[in-house]
Coordinates of C-alpha atoms and ligand atoms in Angstrom, one line a residue:
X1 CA 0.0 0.0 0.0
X2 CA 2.8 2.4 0.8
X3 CA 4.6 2.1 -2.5
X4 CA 1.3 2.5 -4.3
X5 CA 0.9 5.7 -2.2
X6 CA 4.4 6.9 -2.6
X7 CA 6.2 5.4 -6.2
X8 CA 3.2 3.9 -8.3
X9 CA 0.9 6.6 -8.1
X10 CA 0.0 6.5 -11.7
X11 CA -3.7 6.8 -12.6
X12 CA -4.6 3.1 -14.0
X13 CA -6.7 4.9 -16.6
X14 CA -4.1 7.2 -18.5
X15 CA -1.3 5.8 -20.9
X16 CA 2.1 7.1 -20.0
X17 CA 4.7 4.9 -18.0
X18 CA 3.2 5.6 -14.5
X19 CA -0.1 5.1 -15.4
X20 CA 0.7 1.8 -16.8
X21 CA 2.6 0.3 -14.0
X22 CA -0.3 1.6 -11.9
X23 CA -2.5 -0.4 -14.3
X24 CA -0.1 -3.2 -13.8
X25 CA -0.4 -3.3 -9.5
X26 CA -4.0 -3.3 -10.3
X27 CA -4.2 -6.1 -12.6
X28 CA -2.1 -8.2 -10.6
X29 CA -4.1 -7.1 -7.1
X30 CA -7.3 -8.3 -9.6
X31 CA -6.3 -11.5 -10.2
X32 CA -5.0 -12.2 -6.7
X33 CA -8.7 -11.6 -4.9
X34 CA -10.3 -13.5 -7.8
X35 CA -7.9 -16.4 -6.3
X36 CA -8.6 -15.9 -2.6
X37 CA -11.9 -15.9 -2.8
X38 CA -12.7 -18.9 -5.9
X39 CA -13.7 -16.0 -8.6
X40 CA -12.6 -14.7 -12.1
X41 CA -10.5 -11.6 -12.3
X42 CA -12.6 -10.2 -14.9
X43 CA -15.6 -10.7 -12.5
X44 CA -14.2 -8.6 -10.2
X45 CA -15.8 -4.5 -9.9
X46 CA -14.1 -2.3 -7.4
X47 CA -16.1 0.0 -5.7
X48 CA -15.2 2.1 -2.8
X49 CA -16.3 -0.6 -0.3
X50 CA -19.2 -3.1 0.8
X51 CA -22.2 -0.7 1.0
X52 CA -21.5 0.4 -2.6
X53 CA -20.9 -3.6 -3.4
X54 CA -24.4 -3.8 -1.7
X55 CA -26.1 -0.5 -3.8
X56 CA -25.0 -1.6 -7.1
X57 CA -26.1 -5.4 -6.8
X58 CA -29.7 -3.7 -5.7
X59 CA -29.8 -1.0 -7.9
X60 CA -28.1 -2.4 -11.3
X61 CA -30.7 -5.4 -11.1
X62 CA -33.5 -2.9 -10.7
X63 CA -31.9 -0.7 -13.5
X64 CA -30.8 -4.2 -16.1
X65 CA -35.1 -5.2 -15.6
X66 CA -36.4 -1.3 -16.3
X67 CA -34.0 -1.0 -19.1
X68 CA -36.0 -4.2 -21.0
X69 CA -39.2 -2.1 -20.3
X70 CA -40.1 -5.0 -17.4
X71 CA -39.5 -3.0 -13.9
X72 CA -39.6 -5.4 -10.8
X73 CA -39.1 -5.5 -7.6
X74 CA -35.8 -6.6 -5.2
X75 CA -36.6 -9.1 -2.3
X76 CA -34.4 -9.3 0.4
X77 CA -33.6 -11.4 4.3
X78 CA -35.3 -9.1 7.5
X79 CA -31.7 -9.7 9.0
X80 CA -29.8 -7.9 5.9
X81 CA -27.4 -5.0 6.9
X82 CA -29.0 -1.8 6.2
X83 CA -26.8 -1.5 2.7
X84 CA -29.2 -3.7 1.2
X85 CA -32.0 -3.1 3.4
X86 CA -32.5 0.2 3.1
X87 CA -32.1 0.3 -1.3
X88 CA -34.9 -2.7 -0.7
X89 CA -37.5 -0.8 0.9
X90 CA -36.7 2.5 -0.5
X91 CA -37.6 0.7 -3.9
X92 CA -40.8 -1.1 -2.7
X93 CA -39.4 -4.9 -2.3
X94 CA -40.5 -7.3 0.0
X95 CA -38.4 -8.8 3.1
X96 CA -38.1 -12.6 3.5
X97 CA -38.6 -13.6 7.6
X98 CA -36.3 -15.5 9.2
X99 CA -36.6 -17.7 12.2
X100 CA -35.6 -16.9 16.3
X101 CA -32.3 -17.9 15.5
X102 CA -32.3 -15.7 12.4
X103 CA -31.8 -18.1 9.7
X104 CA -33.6 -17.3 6.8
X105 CA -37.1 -18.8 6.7
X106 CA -37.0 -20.6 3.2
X107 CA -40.7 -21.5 2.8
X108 CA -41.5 -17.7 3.2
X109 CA -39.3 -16.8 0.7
X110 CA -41.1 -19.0 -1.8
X111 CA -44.2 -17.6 -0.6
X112 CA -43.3 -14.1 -1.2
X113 CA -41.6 -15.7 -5.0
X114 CA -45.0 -17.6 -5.6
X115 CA -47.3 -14.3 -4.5
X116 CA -44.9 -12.1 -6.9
X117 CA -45.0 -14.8 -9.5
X118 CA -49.0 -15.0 -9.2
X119 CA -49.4 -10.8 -9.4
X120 CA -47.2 -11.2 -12.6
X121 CA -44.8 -9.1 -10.7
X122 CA -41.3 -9.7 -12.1
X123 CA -38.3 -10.3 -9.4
X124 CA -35.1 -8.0 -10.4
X125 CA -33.1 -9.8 -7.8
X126 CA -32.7 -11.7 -4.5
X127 CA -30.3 -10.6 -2.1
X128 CA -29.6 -12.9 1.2
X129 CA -26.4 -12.2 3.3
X130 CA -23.7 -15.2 3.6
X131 CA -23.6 -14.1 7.5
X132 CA -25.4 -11.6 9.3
X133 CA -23.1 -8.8 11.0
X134 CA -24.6 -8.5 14.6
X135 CA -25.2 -12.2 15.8
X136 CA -22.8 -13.9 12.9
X137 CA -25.6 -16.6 11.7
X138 CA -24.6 -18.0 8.6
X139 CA -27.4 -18.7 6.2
X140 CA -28.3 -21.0 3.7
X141 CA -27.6 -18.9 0.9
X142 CA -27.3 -22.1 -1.2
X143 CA -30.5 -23.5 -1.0
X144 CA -32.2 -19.8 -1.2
X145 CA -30.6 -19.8 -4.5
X146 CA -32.2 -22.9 -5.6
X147 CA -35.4 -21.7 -4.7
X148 CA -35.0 -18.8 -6.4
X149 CA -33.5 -20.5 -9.6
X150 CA -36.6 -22.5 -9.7
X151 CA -39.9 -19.6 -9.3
X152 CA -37.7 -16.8 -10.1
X153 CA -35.8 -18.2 -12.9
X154 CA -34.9 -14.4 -14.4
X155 CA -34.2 -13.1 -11.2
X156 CA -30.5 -12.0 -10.7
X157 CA -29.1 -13.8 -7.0
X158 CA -26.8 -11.6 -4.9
X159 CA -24.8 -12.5 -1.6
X160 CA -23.2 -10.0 0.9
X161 CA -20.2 -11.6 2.3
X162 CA -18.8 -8.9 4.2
X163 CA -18.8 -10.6 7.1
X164 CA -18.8 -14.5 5.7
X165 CA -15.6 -13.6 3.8
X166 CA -13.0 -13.6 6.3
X167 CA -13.6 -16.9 8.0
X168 CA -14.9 -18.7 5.7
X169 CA -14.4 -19.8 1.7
X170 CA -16.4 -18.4 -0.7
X171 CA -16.1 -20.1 -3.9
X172 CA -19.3 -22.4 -3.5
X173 CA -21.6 -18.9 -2.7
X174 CA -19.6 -17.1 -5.6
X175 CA -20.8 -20.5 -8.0
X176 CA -24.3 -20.7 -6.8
X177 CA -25.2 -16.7 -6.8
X178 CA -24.8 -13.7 -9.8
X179 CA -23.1 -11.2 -7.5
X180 CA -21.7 -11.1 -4.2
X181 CA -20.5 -8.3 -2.5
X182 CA -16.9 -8.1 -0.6
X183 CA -15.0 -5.1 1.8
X184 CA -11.5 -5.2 2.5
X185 CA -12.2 -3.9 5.7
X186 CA -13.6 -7.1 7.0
X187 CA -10.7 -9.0 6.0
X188 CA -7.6 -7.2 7.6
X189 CA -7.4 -4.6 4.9
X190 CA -7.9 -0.7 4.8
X191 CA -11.6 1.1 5.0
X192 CA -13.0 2.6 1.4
X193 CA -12.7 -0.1 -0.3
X194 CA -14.2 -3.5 -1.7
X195 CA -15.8 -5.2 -4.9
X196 CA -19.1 -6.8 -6.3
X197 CA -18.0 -9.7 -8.1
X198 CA -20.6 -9.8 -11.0
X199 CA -20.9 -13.6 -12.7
X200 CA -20.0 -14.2 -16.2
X201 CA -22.2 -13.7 -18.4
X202 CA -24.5 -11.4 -16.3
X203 CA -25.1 -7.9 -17.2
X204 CA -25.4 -5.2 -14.3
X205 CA -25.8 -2.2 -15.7
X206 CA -23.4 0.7 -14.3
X207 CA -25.0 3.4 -11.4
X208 CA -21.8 5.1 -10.7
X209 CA -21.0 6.4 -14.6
X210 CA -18.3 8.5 -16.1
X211 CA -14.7 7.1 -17.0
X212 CA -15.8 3.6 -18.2
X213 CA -13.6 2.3 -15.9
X214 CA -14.1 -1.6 -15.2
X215 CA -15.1 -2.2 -18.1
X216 CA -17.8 0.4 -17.8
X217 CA -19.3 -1.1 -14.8
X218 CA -18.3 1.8 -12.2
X219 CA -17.0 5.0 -13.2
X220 CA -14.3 6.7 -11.1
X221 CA -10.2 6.5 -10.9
X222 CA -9.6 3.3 -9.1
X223 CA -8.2 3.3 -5.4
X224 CA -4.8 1.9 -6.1
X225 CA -3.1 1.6 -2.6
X226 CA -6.5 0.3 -1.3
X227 CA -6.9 -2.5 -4.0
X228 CA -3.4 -3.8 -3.9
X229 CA -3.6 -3.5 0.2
X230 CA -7.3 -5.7 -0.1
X231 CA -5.4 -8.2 -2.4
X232 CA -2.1 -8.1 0.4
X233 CA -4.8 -8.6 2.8
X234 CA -6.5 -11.4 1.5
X235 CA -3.9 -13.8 0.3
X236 CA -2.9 -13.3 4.4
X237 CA -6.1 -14.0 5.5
X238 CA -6.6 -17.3 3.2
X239 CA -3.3 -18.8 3.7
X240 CA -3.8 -18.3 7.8
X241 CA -7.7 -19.3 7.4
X242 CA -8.1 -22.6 8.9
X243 CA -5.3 -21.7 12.0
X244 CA -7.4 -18.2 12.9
X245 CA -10.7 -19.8 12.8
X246 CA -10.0 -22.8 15.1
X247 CA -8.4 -20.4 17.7
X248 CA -10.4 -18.0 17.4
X249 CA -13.4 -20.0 17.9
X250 CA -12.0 -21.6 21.1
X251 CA -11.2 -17.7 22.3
X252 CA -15.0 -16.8 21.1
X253 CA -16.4 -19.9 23.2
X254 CA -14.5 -19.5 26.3
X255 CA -15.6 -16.2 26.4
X256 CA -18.8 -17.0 25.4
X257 CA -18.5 -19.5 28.6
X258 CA -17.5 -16.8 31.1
X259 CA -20.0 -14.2 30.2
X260 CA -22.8 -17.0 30.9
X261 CA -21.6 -18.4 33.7
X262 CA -21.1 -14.7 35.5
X263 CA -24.1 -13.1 33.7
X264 CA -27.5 -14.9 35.4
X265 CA -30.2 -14.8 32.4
X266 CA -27.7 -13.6 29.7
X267 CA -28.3 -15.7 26.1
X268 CA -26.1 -16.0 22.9
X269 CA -28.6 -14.8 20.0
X270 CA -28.8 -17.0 17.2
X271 CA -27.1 -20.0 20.0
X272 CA -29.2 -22.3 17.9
X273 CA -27.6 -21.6 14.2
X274 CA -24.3 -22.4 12.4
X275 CA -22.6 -18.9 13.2
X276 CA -18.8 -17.4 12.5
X277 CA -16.3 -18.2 14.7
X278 CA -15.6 -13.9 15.3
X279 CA -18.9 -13.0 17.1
X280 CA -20.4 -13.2 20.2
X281 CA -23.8 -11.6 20.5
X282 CA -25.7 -12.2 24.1
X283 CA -28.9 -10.5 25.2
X284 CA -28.4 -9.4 28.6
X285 CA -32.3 -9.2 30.5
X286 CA -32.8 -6.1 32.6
X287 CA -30.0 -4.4 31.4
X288 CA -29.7 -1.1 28.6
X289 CA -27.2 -1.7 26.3
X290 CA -26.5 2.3 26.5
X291 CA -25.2 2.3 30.0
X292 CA -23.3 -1.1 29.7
X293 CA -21.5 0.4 26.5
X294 CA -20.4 2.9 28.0
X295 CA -19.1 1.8 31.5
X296 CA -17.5 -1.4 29.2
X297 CA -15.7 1.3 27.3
X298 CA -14.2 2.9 30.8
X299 CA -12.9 -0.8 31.0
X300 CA -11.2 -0.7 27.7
X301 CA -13.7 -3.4 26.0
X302 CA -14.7 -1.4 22.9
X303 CA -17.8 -3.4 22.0
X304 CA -21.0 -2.6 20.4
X305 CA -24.7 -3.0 20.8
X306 CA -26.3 -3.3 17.8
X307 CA -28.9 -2.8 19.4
X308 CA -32.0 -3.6 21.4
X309 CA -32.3 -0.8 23.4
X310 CA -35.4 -0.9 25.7
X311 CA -34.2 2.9 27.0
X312 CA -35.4 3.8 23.0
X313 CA -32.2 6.0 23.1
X314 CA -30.4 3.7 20.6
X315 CA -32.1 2.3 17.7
X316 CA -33.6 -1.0 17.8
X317 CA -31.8 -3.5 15.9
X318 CA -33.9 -4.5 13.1
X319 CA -32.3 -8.2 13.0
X320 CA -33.0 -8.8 16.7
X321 CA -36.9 -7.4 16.2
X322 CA -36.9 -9.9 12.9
X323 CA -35.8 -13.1 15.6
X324 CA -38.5 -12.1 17.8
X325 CA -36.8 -10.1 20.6
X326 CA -38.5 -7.0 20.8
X327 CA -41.1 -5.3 23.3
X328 CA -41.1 -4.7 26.8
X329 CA -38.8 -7.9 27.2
X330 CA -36.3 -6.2 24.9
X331 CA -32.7 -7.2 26.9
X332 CA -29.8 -5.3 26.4
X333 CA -27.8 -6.6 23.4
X334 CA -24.2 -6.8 23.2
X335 CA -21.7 -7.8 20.6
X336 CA -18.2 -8.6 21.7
X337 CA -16.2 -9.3 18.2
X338 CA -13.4 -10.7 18.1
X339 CA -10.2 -10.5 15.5
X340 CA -7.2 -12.7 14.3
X341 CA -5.1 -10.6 17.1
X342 CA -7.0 -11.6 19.6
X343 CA -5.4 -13.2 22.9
X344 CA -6.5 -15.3 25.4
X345 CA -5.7 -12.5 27.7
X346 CA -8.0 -10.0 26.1
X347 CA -11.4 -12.4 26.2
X348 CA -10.4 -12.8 29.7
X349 CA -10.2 -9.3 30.3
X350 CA -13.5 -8.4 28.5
X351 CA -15.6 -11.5 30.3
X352 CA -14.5 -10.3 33.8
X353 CA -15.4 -6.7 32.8
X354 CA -18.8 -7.5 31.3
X355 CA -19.4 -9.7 34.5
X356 CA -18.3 -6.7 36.7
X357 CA -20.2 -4.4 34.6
X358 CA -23.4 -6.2 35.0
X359 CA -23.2 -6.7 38.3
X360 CA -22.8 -3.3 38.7
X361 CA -25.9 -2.0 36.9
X362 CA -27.8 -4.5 38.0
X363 CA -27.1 -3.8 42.4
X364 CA -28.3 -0.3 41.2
X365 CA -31.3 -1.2 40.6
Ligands
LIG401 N1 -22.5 -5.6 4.7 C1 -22.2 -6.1 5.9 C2 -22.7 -7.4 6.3 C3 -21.4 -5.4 6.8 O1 -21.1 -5.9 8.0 C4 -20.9 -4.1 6.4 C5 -20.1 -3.3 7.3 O2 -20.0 -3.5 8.5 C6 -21.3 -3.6 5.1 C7 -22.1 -4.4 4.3 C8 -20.8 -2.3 4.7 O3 -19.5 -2.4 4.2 P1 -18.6 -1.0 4.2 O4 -18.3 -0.6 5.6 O5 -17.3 -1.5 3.5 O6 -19.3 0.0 3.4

């Protein structure tokens, strides 16, 4: 990243020496992601990150149905991050249910196919995350895309693996879906940037135009140091894979362990689901997640809440409310993440403090 920043500074796009060995870092950065995560290079469309990913898979499906004079609709998981989410509703789609462990509720989304399919309204695409970013339930983004093959056979299929990317391989959701979002950020590299991976063959057409870079999918001078620091990034995270996920699975669970065995009536969300091995996500009865937050964060534990907030000062988390936890039972939620740095030492540190911190609130009545 530095020598992009400091020697290769080129603009990709222009033609003189510079710009061509630019060209050259990006090309090879290209056709290393397509490797660490089971794609082609020429699938690959960098955009400034995974909520633009997210916007273009929604939006250029919209866009590829209107421009045959068919406009339809996008349909989307109740647990998907508010990147896809938000483009969803703000378009008029319908959201999919998931179950109380927030797995995606596959005989509703035939339903909602079969209703759409029966009001002759045409499905642009179907976007279900690979894993959900507050409790880390994986979903079944396979068989969604059978389903969808089957009663929505023009539809496009996209997959958010922001979070999925990281820890797990990605080739088989890449086969099985038309576009799946990625952000470097997730996976050890720098913020701002990411890519859509767009299947061959599919046509998505462009929302960010001017330039006609990538191949006139998304317009705008490319992000050198950040797509050559995403590809550094990667090829670490895929050669160290299967080492960082067993470890830091046994970190997540003895943490997991501590915080339940200190915290009487605190539950993992999602406990009952295939999750990644990076979050822990526990609802903690009787106690606000804004005040926990915040005396956690005196403690050093920068965690988040994501949040169920019965105080109504934060913002209910949509996901929780689509698993069923909402209303005057709301508990506190709390998401502890964890990364490959993590030590033994620091889940220690962060179970005793959440313990402590509990206790605390709770003997104030
Ligand atoms: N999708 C998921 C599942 C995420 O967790 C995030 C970020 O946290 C995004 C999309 C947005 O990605 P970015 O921050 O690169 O815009």
């Amino acid at each position: 990243m530095m020598e992009a920043l400091t020697e290769t500074y080129g603009n990709p796009s222009g033609a003189h020496r510079l710009a061509r060995e630019a060209n050259r870092r990006v090309d090879a950065a290209r056709a290393s992601l397509a490797e660490s995560f089971g794609i082609t290079p020429g699938n690959i469309v960098f955009t400034s990150g995974g909520t633009e990913a997210d916007s273009m898979a929604i939006h250029g499906s919209l866009r590829r149905l209107a421009d045959r004079g068919t406009p339809g609709v996008a349909v989307c998981s109740a647990v998907e991050h508010h990147a896809v989410l938000e483009p969803v509703e703000f378009t008029g789609g319908r959201v999919v249910a998931v179950d109380a462990n927030g797995v995606l509720d596959l005989d509703h989304l035939g339903v909602v196919l079969a209703e759409l399919n029966e009001k002759q309204v045409p499905v642009a695409v179907v976007s279900i995350m690979a894993a959900n970013n507050e409790t880390g339930v994986i979903q079944p983004v396979i068989e969604a895309s059978r389903i969808v093959r089957e009663l929505a056979p023009d539809a496009l299929i996209h997959s958010d693996a922001v979070q999925f990317s990281a820890w797990r391989d990605t080739s088989d959701i890449a086969a099985a879906v038309d576009l799946m979002s990625v952000s470097a950020h997730k996976i050890g590299g720098p913020k701002g940037i990411g890519f859509l991976a767009v299947g061959t063959g599919v046509t998505l057409p462009a929302i960010q135009m001017g330039g006609g870079q990538e191949r006139g999918r998304r317009g705008g001078t490319h992000n050198v140091p950040g797509i050559v620091a995403m590809a550094a990034a990667a090829q670490v995270m895929v050669a160290e894979r299967s080492e960082t996920v067993e470890r830091v699975e046994n970190l997540r669970d003895r943490l997991i362990n501590d915080v339940l065995a200190g915290a009487a009536g605190a539950f993992v969300t999602g406990a009952g689901a295939d999750r990644l091995p990076n979050i822990a996500h526990f609802c903690l009865p009787g106690i606000e997640s804004e005040p926990l937050l915040f005396m956690l964060e005196k403690n050093d534990v920068m965690a988040s809440a994501a949040s169920s907030c019965s105080s109504g000062a934060q913002q209910v988390s949509h996901v929780l409310a689509a698993m069923g936890i909402t209303g005057s039972d709301a508990p506190g939620a709390l998401r502890l993440s964890l990364g490959r740095d993590s030590t033994k030492d620091d889940v220690d540190a962060a179970a005793r403090s959440v313990v402590e911190v509990v206790d605390r609130i709770r003997s104030r009545g």
